[in-house]
Short mmCIF file of N, CA and C in Angstrom, two decimals:
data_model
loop_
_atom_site.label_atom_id
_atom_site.label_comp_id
_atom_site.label_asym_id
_atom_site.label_seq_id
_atom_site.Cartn_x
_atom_site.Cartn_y
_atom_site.Cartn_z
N UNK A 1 122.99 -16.65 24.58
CA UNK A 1 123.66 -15.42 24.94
C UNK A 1 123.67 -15.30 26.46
N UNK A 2 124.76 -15.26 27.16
CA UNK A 2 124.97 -14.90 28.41
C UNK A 2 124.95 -13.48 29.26
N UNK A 3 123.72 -13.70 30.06
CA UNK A 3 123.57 -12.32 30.31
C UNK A 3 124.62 -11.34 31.22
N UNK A 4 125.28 -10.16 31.13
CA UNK A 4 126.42 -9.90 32.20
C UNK A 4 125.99 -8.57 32.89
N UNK A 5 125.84 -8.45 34.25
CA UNK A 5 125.21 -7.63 35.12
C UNK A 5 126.33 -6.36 34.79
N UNK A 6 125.66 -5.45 35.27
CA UNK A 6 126.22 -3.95 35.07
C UNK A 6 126.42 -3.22 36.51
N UNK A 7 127.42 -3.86 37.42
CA UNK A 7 127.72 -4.04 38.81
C UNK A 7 127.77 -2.02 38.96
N UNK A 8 128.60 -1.80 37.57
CA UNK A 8 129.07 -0.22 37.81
C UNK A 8 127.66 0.76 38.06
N UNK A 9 126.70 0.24 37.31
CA UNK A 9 125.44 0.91 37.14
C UNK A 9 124.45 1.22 38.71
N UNK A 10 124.53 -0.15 38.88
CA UNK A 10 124.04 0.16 40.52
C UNK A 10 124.66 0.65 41.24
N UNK A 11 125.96 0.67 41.43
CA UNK A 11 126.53 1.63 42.16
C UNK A 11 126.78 2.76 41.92
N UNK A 12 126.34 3.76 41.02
CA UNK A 12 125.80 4.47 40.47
C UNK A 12 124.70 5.40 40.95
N UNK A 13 123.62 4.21 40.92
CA UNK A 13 122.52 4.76 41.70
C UNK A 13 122.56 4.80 42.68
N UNK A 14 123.09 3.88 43.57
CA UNK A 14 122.92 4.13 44.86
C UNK A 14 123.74 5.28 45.34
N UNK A 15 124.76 5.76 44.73
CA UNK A 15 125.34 7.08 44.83
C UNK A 15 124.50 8.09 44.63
N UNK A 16 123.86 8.21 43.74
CA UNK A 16 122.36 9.18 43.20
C UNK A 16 121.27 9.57 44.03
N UNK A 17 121.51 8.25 44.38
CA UNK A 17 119.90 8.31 45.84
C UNK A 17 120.92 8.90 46.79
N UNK A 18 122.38 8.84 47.38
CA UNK A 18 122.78 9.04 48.02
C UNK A 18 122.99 10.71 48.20
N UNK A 19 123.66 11.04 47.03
CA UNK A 19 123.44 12.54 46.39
C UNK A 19 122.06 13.53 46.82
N UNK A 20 121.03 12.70 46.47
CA UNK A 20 119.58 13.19 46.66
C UNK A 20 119.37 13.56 47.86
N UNK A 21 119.29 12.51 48.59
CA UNK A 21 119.15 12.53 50.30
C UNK A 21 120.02 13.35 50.81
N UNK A 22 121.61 13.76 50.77
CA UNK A 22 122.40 14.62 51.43
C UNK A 22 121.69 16.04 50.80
N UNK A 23 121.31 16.49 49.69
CA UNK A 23 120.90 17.69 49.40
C UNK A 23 119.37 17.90 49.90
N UNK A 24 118.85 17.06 49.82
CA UNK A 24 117.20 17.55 50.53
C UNK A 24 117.42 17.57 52.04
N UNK A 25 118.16 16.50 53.10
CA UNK A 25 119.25 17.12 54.03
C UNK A 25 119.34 18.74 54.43
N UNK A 26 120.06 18.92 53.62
CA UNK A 26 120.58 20.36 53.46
C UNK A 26 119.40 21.46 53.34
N UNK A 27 118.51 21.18 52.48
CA UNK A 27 117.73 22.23 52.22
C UNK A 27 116.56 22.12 53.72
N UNK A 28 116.35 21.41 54.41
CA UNK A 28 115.66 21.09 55.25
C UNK A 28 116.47 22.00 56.28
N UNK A 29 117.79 21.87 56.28
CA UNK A 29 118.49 23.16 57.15
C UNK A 29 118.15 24.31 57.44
N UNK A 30 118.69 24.77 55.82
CA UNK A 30 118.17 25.90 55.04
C UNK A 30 116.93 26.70 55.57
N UNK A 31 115.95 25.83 55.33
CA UNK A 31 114.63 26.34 55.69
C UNK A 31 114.48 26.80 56.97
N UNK A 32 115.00 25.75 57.86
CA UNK A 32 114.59 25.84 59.28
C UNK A 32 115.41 27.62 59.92
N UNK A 33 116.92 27.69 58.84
CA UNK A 33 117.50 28.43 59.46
C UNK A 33 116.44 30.05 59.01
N UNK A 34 116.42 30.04 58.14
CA UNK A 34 115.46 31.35 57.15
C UNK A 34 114.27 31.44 58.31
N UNK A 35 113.99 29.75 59.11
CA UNK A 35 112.34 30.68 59.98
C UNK A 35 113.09 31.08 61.12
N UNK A 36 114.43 30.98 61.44
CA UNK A 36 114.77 31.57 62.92
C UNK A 36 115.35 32.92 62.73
N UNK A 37 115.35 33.02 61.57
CA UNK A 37 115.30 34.60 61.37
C UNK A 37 114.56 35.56 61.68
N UNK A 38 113.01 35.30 60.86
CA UNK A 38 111.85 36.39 61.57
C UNK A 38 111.23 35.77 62.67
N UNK A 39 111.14 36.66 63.66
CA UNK A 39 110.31 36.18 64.74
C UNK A 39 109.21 36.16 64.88
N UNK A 40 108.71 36.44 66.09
CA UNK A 40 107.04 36.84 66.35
C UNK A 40 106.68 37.36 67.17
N UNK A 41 107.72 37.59 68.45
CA UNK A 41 108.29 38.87 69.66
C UNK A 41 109.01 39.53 69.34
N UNK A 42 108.45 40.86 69.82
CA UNK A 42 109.98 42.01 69.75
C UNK A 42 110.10 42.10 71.37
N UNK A 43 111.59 42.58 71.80
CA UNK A 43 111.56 43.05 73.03
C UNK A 43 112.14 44.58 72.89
N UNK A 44 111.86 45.29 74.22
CA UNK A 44 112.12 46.70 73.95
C UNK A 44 112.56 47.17 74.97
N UNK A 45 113.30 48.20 75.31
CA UNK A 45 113.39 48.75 76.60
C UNK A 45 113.24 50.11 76.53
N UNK A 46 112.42 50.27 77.52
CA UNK A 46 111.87 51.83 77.36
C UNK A 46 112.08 52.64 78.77
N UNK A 47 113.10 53.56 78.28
CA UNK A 47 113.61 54.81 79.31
C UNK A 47 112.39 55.52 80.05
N UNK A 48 112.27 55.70 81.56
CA UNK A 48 111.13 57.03 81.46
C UNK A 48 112.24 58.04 81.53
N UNK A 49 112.50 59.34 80.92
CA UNK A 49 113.20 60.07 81.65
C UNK A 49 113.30 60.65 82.91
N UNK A 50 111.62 60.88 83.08
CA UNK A 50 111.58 61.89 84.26
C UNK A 50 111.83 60.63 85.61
N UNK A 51 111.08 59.43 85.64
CA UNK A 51 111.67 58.69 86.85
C UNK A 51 112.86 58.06 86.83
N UNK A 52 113.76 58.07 86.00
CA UNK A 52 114.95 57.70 85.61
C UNK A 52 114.98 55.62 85.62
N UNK A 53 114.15 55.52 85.30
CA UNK A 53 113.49 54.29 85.43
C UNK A 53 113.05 53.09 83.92
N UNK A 54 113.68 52.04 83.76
CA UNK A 54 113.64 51.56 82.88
C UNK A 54 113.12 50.19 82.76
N UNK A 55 112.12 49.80 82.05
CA UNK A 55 111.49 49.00 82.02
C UNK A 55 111.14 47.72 80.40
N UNK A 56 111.57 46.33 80.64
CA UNK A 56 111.71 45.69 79.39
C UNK A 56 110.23 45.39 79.22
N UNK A 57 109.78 45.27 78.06
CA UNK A 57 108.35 44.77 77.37
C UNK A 57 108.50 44.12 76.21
N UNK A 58 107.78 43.05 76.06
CA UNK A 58 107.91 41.91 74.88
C UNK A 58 106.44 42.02 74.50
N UNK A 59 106.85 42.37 72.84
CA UNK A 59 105.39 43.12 71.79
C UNK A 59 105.50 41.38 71.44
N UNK A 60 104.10 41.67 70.84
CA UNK A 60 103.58 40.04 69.83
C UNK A 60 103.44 41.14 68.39
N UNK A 61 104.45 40.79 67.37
CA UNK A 61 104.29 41.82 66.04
C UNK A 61 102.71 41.51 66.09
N UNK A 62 102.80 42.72 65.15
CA UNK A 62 100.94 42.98 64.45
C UNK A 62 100.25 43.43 65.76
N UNK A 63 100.66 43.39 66.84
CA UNK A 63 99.62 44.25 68.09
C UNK A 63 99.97 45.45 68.87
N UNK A 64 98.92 46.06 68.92
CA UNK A 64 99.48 47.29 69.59
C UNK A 64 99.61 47.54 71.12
N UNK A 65 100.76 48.00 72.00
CA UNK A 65 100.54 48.00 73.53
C UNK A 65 100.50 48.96 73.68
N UNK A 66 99.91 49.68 74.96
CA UNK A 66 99.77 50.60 75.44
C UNK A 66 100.51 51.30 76.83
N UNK A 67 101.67 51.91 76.39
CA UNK A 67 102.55 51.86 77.89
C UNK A 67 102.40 53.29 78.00
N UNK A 68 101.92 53.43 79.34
CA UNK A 68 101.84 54.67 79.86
C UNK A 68 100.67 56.33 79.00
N UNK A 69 101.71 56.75 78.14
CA UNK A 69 101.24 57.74 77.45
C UNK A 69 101.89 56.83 75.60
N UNK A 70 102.02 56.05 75.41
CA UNK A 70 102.61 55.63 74.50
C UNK A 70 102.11 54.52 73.88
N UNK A 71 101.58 54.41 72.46
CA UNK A 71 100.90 53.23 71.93
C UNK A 71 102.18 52.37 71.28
N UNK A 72 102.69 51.39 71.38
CA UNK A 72 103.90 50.61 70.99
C UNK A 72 103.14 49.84 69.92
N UNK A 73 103.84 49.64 68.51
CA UNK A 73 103.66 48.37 67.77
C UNK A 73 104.67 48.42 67.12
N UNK A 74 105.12 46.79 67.22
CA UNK A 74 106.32 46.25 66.48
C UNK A 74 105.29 45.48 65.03
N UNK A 75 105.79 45.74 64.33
CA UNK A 75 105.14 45.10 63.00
C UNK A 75 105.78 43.80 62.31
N UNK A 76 107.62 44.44 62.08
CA UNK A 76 108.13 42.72 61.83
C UNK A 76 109.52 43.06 62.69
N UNK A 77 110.38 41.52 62.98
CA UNK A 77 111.74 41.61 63.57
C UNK A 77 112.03 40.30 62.84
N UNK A 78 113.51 40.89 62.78
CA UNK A 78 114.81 40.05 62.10
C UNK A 78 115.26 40.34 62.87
N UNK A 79 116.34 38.27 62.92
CA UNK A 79 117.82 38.71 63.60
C UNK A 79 118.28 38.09 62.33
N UNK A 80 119.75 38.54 62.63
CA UNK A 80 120.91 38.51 61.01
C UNK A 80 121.17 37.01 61.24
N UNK A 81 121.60 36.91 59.65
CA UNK A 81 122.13 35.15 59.08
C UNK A 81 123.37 34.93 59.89
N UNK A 82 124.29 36.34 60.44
CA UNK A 82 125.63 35.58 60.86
C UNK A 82 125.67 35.48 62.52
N UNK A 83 126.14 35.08 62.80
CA UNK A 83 125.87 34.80 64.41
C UNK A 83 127.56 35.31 64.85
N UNK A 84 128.57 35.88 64.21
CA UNK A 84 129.64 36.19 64.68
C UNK A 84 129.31 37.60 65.01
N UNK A 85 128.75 38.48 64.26
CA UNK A 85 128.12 39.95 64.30
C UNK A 85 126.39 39.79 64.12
N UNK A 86 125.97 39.78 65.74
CA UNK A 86 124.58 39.36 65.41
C UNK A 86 123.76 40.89 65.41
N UNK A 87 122.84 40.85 64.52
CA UNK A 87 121.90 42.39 64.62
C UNK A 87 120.66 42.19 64.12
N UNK A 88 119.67 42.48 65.27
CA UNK A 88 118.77 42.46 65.22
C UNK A 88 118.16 43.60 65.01
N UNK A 89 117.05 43.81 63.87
CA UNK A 89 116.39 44.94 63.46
C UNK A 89 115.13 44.27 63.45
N UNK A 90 113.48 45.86 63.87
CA UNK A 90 112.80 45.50 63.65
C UNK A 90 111.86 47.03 63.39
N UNK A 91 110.56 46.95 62.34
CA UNK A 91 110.21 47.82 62.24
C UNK A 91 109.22 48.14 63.26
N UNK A 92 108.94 49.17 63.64
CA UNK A 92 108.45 49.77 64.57
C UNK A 92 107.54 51.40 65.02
N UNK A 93 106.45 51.40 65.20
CA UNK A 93 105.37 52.37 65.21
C UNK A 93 104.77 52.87 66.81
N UNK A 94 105.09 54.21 66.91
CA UNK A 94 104.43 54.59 68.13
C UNK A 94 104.18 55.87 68.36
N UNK A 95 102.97 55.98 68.80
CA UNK A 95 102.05 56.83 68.62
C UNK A 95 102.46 57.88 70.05
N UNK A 96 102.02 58.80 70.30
CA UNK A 96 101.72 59.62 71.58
C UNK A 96 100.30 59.85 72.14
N UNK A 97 99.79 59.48 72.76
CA UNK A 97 98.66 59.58 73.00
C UNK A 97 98.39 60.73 73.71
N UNK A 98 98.96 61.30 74.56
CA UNK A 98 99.17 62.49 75.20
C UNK A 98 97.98 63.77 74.26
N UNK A 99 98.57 63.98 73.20
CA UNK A 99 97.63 64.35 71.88
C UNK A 99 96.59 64.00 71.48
N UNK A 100 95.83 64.49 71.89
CA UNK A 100 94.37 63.57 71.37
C UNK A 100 94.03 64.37 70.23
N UNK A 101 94.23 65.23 69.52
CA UNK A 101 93.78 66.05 68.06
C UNK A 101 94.51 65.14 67.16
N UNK A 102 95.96 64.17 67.51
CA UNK A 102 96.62 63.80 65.98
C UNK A 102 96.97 62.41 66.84
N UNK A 103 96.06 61.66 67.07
CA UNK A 103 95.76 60.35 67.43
C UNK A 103 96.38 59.63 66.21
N UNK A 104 96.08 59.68 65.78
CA UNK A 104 96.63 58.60 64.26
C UNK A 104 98.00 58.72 63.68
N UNK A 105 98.79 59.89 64.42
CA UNK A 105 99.98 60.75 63.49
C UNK A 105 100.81 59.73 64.85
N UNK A 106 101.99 58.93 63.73
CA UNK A 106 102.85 58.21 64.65
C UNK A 106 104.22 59.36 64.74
N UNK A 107 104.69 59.03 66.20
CA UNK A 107 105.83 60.01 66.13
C UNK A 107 107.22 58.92 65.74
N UNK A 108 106.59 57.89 65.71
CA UNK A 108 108.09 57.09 65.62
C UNK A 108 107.01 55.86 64.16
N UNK A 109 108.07 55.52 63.15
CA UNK A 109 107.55 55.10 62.36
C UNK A 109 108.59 54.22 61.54
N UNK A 110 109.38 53.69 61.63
CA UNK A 110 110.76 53.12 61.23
C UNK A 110 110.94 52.25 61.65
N UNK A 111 112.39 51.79 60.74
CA UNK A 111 113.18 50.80 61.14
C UNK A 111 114.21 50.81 62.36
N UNK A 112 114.53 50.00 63.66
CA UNK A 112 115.06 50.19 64.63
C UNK A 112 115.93 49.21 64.70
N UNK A 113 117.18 49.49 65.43
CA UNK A 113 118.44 49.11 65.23
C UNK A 113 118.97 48.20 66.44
N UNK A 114 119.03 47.26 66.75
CA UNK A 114 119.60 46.75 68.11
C UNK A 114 121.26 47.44 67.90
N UNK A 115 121.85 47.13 67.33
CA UNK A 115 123.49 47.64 67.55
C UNK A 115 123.95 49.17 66.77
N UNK A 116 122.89 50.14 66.43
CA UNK A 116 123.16 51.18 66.43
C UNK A 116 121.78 51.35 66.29
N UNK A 117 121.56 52.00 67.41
CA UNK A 117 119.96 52.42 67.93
C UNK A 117 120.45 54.45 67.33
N UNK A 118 121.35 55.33 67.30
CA UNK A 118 121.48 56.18 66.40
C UNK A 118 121.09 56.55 64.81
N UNK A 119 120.93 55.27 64.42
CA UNK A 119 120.64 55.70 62.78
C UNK A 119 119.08 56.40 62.96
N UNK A 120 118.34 55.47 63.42
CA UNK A 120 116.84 55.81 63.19
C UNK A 120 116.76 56.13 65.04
N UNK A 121 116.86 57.13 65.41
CA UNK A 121 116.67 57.01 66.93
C UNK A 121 115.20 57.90 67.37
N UNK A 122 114.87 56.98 68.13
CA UNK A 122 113.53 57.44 68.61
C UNK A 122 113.37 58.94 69.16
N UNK A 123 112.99 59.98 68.97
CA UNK A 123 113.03 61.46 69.83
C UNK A 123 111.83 61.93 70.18
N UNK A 124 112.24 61.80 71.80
CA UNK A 124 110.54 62.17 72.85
C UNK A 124 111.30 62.52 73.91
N UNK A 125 110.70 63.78 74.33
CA UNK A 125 111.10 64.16 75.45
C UNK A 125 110.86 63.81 76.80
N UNK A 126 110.00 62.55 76.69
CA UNK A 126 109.70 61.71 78.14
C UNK A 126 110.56 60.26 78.51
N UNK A 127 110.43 59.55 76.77
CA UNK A 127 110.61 58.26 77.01
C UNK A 127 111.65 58.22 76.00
N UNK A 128 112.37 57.16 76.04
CA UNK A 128 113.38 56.50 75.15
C UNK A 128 113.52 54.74 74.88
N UNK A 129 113.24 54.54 73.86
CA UNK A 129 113.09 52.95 73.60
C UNK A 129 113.89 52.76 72.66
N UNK A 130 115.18 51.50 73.36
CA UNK A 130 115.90 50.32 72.65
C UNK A 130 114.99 49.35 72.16
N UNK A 131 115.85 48.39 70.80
CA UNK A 131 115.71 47.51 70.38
C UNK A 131 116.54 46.66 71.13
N UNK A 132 116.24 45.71 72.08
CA UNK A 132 116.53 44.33 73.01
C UNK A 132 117.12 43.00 71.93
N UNK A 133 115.96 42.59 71.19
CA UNK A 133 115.75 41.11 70.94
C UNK A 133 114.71 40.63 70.17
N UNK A 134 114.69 39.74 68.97
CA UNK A 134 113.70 39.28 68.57
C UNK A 134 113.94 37.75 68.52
N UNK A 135 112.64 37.38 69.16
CA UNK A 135 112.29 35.50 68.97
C UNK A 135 110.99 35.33 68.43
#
């Protein structure tokens, strides 16, 4: 009996392995793109009113800064999947220290808006802080 190779079969596989490799490819994308989403800096810009004076500061999430009369913590930041309409949001906590009876009571406690800083807008009659940027 003469044995007859199955030429179609291997080429086959090697399409398969080929298949394999372009999709794990892909998902290796995937991934990388999902971690440039959340960051691990927020940036902020914070109005004084009374010196008419404005000043940028870059938080490390999870820590708290201390500017002036004002305890700052950024907790998490996203920037968006599309890069044609980019928006960066991040949540955000800050205290007044000015008050020393309600130390713990945050006056700002939300989500903050880089391209409509109106929805959730910060209200203090000294200072005013944008959402900048997250990396």
């Amino acid at each position: 009996m003469q044995l007859i190779k199955n030429t179609k079969a291997g080429k086959l596989n090697k399409l398969l392995v080929l298949i394999i490799i372009l999709i794990s490819l892909n998902n290796l994308n995937y991934v990388k793109s999902q971690e440039n989403l959340i960051g691990k800096n927020t940036s902020i810009k914070i109005l004084d009113k009374i010196s008419s004076k404005n000043e940028f500061i870059n938080l490390v999430n999870g820590e708290e800064l201390i500017y002036k009369d004002l305890a700052i913590k950024s907790m998490k930041c996203t920037n968006s999947e599309f890069d044609d309409n980019p928006e960066i949001k991040a949540y955000i906590q800050v205290r007044d220290l000015t008050k020393k009876s309600n130390d713990k009571v945050y006056v700002f406690n939300n989500w903050m808006f880089s391209s409509s800083p109106s929805i959730t807008p910060f209200d203090h009659p000294v200072y005013d802080i944008w959402l900048t940027d997250c990396d």
